[in-house]
XYZ file of C-alpha atoms in Angstrom:
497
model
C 0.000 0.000 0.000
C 1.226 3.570 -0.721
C -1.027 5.335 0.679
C 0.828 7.086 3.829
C 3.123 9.116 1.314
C 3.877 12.523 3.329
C 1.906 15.136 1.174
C 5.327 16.996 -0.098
C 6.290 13.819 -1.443
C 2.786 13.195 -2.960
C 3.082 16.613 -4.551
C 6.796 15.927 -5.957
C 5.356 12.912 -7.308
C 2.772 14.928 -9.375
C 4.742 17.488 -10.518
C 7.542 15.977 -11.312
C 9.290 17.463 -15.073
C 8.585 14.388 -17.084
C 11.952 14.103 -18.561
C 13.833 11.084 -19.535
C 15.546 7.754 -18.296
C 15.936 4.479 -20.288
C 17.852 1.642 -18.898
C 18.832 -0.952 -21.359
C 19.687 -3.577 -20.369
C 19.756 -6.832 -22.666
C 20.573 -10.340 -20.925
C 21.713 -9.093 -17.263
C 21.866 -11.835 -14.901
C 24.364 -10.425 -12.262
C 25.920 -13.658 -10.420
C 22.755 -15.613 -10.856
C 22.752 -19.439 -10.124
C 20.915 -21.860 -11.843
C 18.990 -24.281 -9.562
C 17.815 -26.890 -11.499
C 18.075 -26.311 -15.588
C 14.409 -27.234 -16.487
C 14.690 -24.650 -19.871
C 16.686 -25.732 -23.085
C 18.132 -22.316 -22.862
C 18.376 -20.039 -20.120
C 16.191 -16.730 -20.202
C 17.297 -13.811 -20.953
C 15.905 -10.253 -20.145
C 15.966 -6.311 -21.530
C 15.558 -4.129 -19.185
C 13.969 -0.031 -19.479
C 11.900 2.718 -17.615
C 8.501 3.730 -18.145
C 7.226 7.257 -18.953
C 4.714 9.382 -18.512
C 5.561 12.476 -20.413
C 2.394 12.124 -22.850
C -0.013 9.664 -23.806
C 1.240 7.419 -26.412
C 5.016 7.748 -25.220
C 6.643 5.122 -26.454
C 9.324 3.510 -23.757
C 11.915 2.850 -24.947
C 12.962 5.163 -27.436
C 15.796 6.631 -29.675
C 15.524 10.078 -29.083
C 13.632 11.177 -26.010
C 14.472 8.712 -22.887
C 11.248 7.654 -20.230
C 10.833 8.600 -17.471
C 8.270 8.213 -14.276
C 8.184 8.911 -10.384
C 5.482 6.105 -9.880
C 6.121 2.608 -7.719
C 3.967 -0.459 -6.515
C 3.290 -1.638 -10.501
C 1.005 -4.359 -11.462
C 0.617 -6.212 -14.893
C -1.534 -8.466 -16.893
C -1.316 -10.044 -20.368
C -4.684 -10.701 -22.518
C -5.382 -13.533 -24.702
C -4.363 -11.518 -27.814
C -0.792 -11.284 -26.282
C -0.846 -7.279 -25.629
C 0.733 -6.751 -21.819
C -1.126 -3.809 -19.624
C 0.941 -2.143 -16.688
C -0.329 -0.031 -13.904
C 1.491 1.742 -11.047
C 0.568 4.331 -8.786
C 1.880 7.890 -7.586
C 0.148 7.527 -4.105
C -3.334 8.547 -2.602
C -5.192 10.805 -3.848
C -2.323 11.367 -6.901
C -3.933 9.054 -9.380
C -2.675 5.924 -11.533
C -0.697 5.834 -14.197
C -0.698 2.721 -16.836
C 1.045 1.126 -20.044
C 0.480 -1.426 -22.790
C 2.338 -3.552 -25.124
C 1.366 -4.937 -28.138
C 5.149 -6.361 -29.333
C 5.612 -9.054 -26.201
C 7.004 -6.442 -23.646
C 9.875 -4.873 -25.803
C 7.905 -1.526 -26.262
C 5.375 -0.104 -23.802
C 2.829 2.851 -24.319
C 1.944 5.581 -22.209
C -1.881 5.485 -21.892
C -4.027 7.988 -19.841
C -4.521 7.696 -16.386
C -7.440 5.564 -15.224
C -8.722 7.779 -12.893
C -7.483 11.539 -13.859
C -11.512 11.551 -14.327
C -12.453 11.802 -10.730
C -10.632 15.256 -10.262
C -13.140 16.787 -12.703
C -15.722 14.605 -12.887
C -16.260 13.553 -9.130
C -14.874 16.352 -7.194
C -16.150 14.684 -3.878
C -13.765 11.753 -4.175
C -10.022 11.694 -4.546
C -8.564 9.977 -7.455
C -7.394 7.005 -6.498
C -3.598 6.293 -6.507
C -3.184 3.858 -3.376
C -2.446 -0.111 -4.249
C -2.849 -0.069 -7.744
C -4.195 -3.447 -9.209
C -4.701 -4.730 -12.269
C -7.294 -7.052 -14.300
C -8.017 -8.612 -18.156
C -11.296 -10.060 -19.014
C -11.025 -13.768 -20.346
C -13.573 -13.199 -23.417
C -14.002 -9.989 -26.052
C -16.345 -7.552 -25.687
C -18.408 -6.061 -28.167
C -15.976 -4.343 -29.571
C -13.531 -7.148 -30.054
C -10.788 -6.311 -27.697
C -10.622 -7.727 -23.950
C -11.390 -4.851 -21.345
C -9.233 -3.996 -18.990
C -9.680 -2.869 -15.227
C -7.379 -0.646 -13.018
C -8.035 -0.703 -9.220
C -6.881 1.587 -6.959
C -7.726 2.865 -3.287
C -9.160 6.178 -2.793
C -9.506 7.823 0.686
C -12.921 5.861 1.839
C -13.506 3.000 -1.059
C -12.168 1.384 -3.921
C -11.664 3.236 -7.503
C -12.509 0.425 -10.323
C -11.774 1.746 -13.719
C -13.006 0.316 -16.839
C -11.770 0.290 -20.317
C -13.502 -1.395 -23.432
C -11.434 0.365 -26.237
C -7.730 -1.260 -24.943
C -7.009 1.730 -22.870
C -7.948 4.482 -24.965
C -10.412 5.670 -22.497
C -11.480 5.153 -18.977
C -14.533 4.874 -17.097
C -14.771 5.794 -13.553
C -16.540 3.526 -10.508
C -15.117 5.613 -7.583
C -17.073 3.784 -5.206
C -17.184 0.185 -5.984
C -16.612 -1.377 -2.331
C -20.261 -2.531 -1.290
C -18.503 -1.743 2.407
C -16.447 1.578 2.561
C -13.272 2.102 4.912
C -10.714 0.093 2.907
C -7.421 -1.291 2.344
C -5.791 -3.376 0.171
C -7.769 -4.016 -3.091
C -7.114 -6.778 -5.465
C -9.151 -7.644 -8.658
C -9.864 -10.206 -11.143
C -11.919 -10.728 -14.484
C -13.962 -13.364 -15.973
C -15.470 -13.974 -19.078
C -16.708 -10.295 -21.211
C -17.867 -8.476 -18.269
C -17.679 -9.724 -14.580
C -15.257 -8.410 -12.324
C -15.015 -8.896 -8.924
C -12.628 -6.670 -6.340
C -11.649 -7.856 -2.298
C -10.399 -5.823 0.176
C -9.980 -5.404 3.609
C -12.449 -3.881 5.081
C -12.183 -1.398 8.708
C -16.115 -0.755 8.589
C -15.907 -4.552 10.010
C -13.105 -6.196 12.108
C -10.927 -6.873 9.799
C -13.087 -9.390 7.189
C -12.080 -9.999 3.400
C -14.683 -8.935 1.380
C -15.070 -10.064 -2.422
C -17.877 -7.984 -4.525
C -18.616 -8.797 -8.052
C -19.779 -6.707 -10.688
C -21.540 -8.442 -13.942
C -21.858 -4.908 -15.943
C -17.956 -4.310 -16.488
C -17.368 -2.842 -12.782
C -20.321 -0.250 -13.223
C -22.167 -1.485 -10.441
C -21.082 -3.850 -7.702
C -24.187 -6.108 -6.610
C -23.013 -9.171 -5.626
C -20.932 -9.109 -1.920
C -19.582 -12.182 -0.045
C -16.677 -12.465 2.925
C -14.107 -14.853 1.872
C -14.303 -16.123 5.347
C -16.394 -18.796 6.097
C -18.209 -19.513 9.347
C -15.635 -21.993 10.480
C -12.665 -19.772 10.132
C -14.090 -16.277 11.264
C -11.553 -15.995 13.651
C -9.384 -14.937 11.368
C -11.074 -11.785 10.884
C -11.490 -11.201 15.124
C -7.119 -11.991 15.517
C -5.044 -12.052 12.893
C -5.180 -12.556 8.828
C -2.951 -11.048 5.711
C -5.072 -10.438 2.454
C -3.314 -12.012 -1.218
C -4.567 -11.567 -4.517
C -8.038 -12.875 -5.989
C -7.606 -15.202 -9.595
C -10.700 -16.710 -11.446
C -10.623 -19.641 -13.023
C -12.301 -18.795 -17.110
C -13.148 -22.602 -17.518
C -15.252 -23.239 -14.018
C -15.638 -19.738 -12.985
C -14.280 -20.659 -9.643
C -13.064 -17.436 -7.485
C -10.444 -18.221 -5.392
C -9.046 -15.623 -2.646
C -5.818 -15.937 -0.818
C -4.909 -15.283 2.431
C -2.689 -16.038 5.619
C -4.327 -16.181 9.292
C -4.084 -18.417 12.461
C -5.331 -21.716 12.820
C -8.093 -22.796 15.410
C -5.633 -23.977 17.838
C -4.374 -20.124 18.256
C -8.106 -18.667 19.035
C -7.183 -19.450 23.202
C -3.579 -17.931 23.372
C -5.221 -15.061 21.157
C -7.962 -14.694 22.980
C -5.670 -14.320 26.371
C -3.215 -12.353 25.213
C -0.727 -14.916 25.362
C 0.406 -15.600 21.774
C 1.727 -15.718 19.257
C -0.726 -14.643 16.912
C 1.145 -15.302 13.778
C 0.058 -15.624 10.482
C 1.142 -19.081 10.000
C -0.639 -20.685 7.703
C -2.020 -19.889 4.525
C -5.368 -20.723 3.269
C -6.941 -21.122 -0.231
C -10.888 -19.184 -0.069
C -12.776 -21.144 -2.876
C -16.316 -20.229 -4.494
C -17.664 -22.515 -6.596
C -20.954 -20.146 -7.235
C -19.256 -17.545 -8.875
C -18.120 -15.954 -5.782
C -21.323 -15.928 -3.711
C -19.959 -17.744 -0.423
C -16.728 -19.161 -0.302
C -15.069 -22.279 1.487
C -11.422 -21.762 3.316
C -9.126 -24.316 2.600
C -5.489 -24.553 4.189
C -2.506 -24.944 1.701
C -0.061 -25.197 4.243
C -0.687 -25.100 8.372
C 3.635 -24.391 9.690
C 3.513 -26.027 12.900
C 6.083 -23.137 13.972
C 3.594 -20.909 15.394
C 6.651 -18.272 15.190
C 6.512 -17.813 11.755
C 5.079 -15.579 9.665
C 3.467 -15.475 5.650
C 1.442 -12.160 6.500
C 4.783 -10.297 4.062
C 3.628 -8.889 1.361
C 1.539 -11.102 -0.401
C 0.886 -14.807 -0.374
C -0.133 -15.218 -4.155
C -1.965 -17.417 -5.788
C -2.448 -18.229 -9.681
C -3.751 -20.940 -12.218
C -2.852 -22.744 -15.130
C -4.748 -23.494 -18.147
C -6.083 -26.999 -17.047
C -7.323 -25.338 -13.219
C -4.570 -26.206 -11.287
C -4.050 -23.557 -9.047
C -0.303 -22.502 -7.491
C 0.131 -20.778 -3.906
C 3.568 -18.897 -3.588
C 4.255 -17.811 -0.188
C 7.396 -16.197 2.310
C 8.686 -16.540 5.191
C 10.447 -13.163 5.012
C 13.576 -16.021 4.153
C 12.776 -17.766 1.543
C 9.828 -18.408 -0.516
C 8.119 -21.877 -0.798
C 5.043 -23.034 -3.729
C 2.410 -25.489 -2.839
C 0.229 -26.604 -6.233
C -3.743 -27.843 -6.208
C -4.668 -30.124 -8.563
C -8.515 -30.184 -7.173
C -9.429 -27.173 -7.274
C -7.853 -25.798 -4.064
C -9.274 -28.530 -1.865
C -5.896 -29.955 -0.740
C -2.309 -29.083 -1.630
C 1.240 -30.364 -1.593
C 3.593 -29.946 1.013
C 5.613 -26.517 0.476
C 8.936 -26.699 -1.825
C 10.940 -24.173 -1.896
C 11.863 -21.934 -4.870
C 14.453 -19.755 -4.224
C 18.302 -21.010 -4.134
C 21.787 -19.134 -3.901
C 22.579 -16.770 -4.244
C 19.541 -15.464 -3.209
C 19.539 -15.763 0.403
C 16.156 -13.924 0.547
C 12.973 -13.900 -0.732
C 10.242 -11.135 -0.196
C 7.455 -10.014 -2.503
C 6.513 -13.033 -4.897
C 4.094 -13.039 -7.539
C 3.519 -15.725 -10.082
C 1.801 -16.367 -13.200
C 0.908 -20.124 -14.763
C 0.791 -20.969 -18.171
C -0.154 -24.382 -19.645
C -0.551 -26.824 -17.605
C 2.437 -27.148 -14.870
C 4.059 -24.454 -16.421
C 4.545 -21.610 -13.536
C 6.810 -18.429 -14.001
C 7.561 -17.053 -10.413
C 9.636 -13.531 -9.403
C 10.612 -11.799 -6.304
C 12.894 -9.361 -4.677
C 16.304 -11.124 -3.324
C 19.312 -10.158 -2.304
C 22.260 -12.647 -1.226
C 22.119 -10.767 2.165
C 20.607 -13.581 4.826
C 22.120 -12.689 8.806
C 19.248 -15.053 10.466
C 18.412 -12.522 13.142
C 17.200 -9.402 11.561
C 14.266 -8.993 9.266
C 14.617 -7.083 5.813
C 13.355 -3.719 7.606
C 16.658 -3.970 9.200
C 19.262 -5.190 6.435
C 22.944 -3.239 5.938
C 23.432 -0.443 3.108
C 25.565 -3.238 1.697
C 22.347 -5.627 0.937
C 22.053 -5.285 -2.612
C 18.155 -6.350 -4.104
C 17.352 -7.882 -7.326
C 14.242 -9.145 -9.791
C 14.545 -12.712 -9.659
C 13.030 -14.867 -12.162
C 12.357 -18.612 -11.771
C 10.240 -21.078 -14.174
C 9.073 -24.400 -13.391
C 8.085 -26.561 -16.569
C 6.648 -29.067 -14.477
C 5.112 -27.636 -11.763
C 2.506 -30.409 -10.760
C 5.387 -33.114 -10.111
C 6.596 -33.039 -6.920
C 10.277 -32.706 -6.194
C 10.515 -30.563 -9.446
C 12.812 -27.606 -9.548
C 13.192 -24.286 -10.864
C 15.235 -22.326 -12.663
C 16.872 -18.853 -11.321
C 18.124 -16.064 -12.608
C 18.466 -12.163 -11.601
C 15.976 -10.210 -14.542
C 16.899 -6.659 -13.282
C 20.393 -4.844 -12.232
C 20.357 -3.543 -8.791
C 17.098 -2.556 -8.216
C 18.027 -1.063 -3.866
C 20.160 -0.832 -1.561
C 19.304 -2.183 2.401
C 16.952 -2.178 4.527
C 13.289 -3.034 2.684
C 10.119 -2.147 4.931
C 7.608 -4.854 4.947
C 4.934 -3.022 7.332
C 2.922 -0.925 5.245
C 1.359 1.627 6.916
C 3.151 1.114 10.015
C 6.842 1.486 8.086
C 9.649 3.696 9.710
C 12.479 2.220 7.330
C 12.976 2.316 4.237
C 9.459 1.984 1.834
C 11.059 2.827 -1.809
C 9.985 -0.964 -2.909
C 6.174 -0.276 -1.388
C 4.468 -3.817 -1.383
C 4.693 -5.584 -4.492
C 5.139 -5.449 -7.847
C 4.480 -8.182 -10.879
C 4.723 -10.847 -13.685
C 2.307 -11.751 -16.821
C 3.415 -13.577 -19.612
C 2.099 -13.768 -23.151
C -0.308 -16.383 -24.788
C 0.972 -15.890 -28.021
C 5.118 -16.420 -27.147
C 4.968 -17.774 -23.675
C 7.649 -15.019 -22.710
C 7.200 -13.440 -19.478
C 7.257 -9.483 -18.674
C 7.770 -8.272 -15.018
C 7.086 -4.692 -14.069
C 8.739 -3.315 -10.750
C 10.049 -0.793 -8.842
C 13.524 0.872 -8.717
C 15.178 3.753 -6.827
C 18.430 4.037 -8.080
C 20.213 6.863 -10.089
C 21.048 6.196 -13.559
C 22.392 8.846 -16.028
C 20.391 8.543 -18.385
C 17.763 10.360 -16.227
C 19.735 13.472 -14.448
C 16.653 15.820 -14.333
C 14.772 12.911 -12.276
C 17.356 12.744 -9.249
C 20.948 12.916 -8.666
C 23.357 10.700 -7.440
C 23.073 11.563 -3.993
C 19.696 10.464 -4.219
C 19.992 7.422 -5.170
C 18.412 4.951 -3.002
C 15.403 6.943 -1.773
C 11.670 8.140 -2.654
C 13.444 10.856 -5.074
C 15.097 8.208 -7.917
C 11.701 5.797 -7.140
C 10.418 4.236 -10.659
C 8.490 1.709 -12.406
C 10.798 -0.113 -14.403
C 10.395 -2.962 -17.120
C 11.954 -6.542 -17.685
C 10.879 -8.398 -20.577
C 12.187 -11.808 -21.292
C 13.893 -12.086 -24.303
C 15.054 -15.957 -24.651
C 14.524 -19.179 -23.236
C 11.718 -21.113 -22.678
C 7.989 -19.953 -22.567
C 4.947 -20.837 -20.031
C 2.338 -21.279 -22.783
C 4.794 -23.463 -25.195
């Protein structure tokens, strides 16, 4: 979430000159180990900035380099292939977004999502906080796939719709059913449902899912992702994920980490812990009407933690579903191959060299193909948390595939997709951070239908020369260099192949 930005930096973010910065980067894989070779070649990736200079900027370029002051990105590919990127300049700032039509190599500056709500909604901010993003599964009736762009304003949940490929937006500033919220997510299915969760304060701390059947115009249809057997979750402890839907069944599926029933006494007496330790699969088989909670994996450690930014979940083309979680150490998958009713025991993903493993997202392809990526950095002390790591920690964009994802004992492959991407310390408690918050929450990975080739959209704070105007050197490593940035795979093996 970025929505606790000090207002001078929200301001700097919106008036920031929108000059230039490309970083190109073709192949970087800085010290990278391969775990297990599962690809006939290894992958390769390009890397660049975003801009936001004027809509229909086209990143990268030859004469005029990108540039943006945005952070927290999220991205989804369509079935025709063409990638769409969002990222956000805080509350009440607005959205920014992007899209691809030549697998990730070029991106284009669209208009923001919600700029609207400043003229056309004076009453509501315009969005900005924890930007997410969403493709339908099916054309609409113009032919393309529309696209939705979440994003928190100061009371609810801004959904923005476009039918034209991001041409133009529509505006739904208020699409949470239940106001007073925090942490959106959002998915598509078929030509025009949508359906958001969030977090909602108006309760104790419930997951909500509401589902819209008119392209996100109205929001009818509300459910908590919680069912009656695992409330507690809501009264002590839980961590919100994403929210996929399955095209094929329509299943909704909502991730989260909580306690398990065990932990309700020491809770309830103030004896603890309260940690999130396990992680549980929500599953609606009605569309997303009620929902069942199913636990991928219950850690008998009741001193560990997956509430870190997120536990993630995602499907492949035949259903199975994939749960990718951390321990704010390394990062573990668990795979469904029933429709999230019971799961295999967590493997882990990440190897040397890096030593840690915050922030995962994942995307599946065909079936038992999974693409998974994450911040690491060889730095690993086993006392302190990432809030606390050295100036010398240096963080990459890892990349790992897994070509047979469904067979257990499988491995992945590894490489680093992005150059340095920060320095130390990275804060991991949203709202609550002191440390520092230039990496926000998450960031994210689609890959195309059409090649199989991933792209992963993140965020980076350091200085690069190519972008002087943006911040100088002695700024690099803070709020003032913060960017979206791009990595696009450019070899190797493909998730839809």
């Amino acid at each position: 979430m970025r929505s606790t930005l000090p207002l001078p930096i929200v301001r700097w973010l919106v008036a920031v000159p929108a000059v230039a910065l490309v970083i190109a980067f073709a192949g970087f894989a800085p010290t990278a180990t391969t775990v297990t070779t599962l690809a006939k070649k290894s992958p390769t990736f390009v890397n660049y900035q975003l801009g936001t200079q004027f809509i229909g900027e086209r990143c990268p370029n030859s004469s005029t380099p990108c540039t943006n002051g945005a952070a927290e990105p999220a991205i989804r590919a369509d079935n025709a292939g063409t990638f769409y990127a969002s990222s956000e300049n805080g509350l009440g700032a607005g959205t920014e977004a992007w899209k691809s039509t030549d697998g990730g190599h070029h991106y284009i500056t669209l208009a923001s999502p919600n700029a609207l709500s400043q003229t056309s909604q004076p009453q509501v901010a315009p969005g900005g906080g924890d930007t997410d993003l969403a493709v339908a599964s099916a054309r609409n009736a113009n032919g393309l796939y529309t696209v939705y762009v979440a994003s928190l304003n100061l009371a609810n949940v801004d959904v923005s719709t476009s039918l034209d490929g991001g041409h133009s937006w529509t505006l739904h500033p208020t699409s949470a059913t239940i106001p007073g919220d925090d942490r959106e997510w959002i998915a598509a299915d078929g030509a025009s449902k949508v359906c958001i969760s969030y977090h909602s304060s108006a309760s104790t701390n419930d997951i909500f899912v509401d589902c819209s059947a008119d392209s996100g115009a109205t929001f009818t249809q509300l459910a908590n992702a919680f069912d009656t057997a695992h409330l507690y979750n809501a009264e002590f402890n839980n961590a919100i994920g994403n929210l996929a839907i399955d095209p094929s069944t329509h299943n909704v599926y909502q991730t989260f980490s909580g306690i398990d029933q065990a932990d309700v006494a020491p809770c309830t007496a103030g004896t603890g812990p309260c940690n999130t330790h396990v992680v549980y699969m929500a599953v609606s088989t009605d569309g997303g009407n009620s929902f069942t909670d199913y636990p991928v994996y219950d850690n008998p450690d009741r001193t560990v933690s997956y509430g870190h930014q997120f536990v993630n979940v995602s499907l492949d083309r035949a259903g199975n579903l994939y749960s990718v979680y951390s321990d704010n150490h390394n990062l573990f998958y668990s795979f469904s191959t029933d429709h999230g009713q019971h799961w295999s025991a967590p493997a882990q993903i990440n190897q040397s060299p890096s030593a840690t493993a915050i922030f995962p997202w994942s995307v599946a392809g065909n079936a038992g193909k999974l693409d998974v990526v994450w911040y690491g950095t060889s730095y690993y002390d086993g006392v302190n948390p990432p809030d606390s790591y050295p100036a010398s920690a240096a963080w990459y964009v890892y990349f790992a595939q897994n070509l047979h994802a469904t067979t257990t004992g499988s491995g992945f492959s590894q490489v680093a997709a992005s150059p340095i991407n920060h320095f130390g310390g990275v804060c991991e408690g949203g709202i609550s951070c002191t440390g520092n918050r230039d990496l926000y929450d998450d960031f994210g990975v689609a890959a195309s239908p059409i090649t199989g080739l991933a792209s992963i959209v993140y965020s980076d704070d350091q200085y690069d020369s190519a972008q002087p105007t943006r911040c100088t050197t002695t700024q690099s490593n803070t709020s003032a260099c913060d960017h979206t940035a791009i990595a696009t795979q450019t070899s190797g093996s493909g998730i839809f192949r």
